[in-house]
PDB file of C-alpha atoms in Angstrom:
ATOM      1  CA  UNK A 167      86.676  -4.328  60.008  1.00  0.00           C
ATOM      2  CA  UNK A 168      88.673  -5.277  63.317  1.00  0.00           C
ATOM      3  CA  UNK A 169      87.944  -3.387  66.239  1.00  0.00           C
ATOM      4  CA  UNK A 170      87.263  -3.695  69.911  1.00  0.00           C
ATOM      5  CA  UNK A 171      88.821  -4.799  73.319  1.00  0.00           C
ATOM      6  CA  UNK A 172      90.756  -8.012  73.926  1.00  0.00           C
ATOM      7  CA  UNK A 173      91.669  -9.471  77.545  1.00  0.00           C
ATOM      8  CA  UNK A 174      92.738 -12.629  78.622  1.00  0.00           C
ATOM      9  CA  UNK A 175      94.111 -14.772  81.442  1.00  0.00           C
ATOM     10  CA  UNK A 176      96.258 -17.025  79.587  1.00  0.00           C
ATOM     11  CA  UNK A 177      99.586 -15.237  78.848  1.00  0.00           C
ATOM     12  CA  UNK A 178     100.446 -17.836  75.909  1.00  0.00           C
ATOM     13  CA  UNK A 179      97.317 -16.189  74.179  1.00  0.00           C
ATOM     14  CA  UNK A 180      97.885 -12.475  75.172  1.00  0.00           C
ATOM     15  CA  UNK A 181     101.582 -12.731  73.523  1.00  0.00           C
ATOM     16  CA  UNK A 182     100.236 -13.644  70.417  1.00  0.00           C
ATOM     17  CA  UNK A 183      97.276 -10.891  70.713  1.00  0.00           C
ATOM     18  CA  UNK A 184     100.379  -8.638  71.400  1.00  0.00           C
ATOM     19  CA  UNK A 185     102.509  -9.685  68.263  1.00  0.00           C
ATOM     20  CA  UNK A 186      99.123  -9.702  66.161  1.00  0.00           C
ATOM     21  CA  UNK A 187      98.430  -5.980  67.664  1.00  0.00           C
ATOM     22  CA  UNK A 188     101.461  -4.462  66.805  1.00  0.00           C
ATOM     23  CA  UNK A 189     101.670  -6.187  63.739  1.00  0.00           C
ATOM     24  CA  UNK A 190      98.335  -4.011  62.368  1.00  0.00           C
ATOM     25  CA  UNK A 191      98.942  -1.615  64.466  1.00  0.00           C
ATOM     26  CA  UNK A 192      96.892  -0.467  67.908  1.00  0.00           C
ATOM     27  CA  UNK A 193      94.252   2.227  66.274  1.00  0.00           C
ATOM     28  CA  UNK A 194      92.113   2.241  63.832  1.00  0.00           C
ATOM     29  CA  UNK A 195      92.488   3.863  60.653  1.00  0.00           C
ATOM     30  CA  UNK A 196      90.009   6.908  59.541  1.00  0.00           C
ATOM     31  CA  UNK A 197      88.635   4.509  56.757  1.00  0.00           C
ATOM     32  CA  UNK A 198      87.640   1.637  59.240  1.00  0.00           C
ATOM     33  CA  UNK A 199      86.382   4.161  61.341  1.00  0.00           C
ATOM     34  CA  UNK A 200      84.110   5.596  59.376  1.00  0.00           C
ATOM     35  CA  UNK A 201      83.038   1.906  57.930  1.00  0.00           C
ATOM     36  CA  UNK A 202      82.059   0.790  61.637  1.00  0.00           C
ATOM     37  CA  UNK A 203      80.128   4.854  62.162  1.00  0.00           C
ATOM     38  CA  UNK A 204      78.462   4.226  58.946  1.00  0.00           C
ATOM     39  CA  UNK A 205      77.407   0.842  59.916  1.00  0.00           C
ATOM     40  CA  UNK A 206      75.789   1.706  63.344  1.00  0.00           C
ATOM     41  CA  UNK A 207      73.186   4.013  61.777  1.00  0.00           C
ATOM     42  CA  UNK A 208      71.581   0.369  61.055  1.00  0.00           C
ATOM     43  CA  UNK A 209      71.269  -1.823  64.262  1.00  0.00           C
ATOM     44  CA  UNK A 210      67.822  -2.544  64.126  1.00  0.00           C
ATOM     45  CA  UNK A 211      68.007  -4.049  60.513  1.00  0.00           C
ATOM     46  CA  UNK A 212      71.172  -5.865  60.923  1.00  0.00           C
ATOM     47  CA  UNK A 213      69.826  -7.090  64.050  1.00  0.00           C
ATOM     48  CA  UNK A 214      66.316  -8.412  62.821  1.00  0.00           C
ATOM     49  CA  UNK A 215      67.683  -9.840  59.792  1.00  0.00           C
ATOM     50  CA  UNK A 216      70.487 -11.928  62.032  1.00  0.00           C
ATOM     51  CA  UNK A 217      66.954 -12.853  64.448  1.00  0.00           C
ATOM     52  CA  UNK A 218      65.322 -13.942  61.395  1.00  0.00           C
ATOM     53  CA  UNK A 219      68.320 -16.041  59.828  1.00  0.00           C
ATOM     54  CA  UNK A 220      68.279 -17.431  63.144  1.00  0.00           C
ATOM     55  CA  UNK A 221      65.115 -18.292  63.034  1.00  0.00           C
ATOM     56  CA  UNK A 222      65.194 -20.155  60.009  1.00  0.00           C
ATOM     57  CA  UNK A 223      67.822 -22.190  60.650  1.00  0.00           C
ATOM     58  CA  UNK A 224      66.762 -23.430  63.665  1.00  0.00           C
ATOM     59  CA  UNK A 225      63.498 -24.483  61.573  1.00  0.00           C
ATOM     60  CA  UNK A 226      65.367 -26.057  58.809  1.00  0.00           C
ATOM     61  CA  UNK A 227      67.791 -27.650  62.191  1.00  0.00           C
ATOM     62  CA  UNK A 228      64.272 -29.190  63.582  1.00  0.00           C
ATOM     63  CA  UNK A 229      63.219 -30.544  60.783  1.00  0.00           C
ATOM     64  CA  UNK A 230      66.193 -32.541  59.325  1.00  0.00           C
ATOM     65  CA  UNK A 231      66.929 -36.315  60.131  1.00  0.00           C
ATOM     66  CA  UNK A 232      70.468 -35.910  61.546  1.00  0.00           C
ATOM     67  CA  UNK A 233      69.701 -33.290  63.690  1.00  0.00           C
ATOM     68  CA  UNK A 234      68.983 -34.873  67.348  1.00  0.00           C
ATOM     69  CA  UNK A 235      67.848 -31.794  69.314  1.00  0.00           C
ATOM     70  CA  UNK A 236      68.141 -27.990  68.033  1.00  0.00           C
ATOM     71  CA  UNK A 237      68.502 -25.243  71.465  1.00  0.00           C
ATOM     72  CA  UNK A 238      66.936 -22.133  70.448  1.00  0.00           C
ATOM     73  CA  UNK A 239      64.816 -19.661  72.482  1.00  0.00           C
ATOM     74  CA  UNK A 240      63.031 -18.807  69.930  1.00  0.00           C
ATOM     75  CA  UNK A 241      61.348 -22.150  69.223  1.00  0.00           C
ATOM     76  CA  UNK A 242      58.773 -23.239  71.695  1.00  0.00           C
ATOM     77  CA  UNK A 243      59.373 -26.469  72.934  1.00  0.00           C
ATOM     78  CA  UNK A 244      62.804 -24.500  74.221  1.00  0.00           C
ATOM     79  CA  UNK A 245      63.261 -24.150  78.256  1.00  0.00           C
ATOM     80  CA  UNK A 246      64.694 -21.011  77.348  1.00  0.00           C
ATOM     81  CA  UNK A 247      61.622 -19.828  75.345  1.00  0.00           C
ATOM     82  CA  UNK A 248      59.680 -18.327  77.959  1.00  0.00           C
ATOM     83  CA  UNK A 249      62.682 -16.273  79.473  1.00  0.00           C
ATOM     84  CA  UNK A 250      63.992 -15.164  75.878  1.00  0.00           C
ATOM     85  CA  UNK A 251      60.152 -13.842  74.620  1.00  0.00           C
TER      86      UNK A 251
END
């Protein structure tokens, strides 16, 4: 599901935002509607289980050989860490 707001700056961009828009057309259908109601009911899960898959990817990030330096508030040695927790 598509929805939301779109504004730009950059008139090259807003045409083709334009052409895309009235292309699927500017509302949203009852269907998608009630696909984005259902899915706000849930917040909290959706949004621990995207903290958590953050989480472990910044682990997995840390840990691996290529990887020179992983930015993620949630990890300690991050100068965001303290502002973020």
């Amino acid at each position: 599901v598509l929805a939301g707001y779109v504004a730009g700056s950059h008139p090259e961009m807003m045409e083709r935002v334009q052409r895309d828009r009235l292309l699927a057309g500017p509302i949203l259908g009852p269907f998608e509607a009630w696909l984005i109601l259902r899915s706000l009911g849930t917040p909290g899960l959706r949004f621990e289980r995207q903290c958590q898959n953050a989480a472990a990817v910044a682990l997995m990030l840390r840990s691996h050989p290529a990887v020179k330096a992983v930015r993620y508030p949630g990890l300690p040695e991050d100068p965001s860490h303290e502002i973020a927790a």
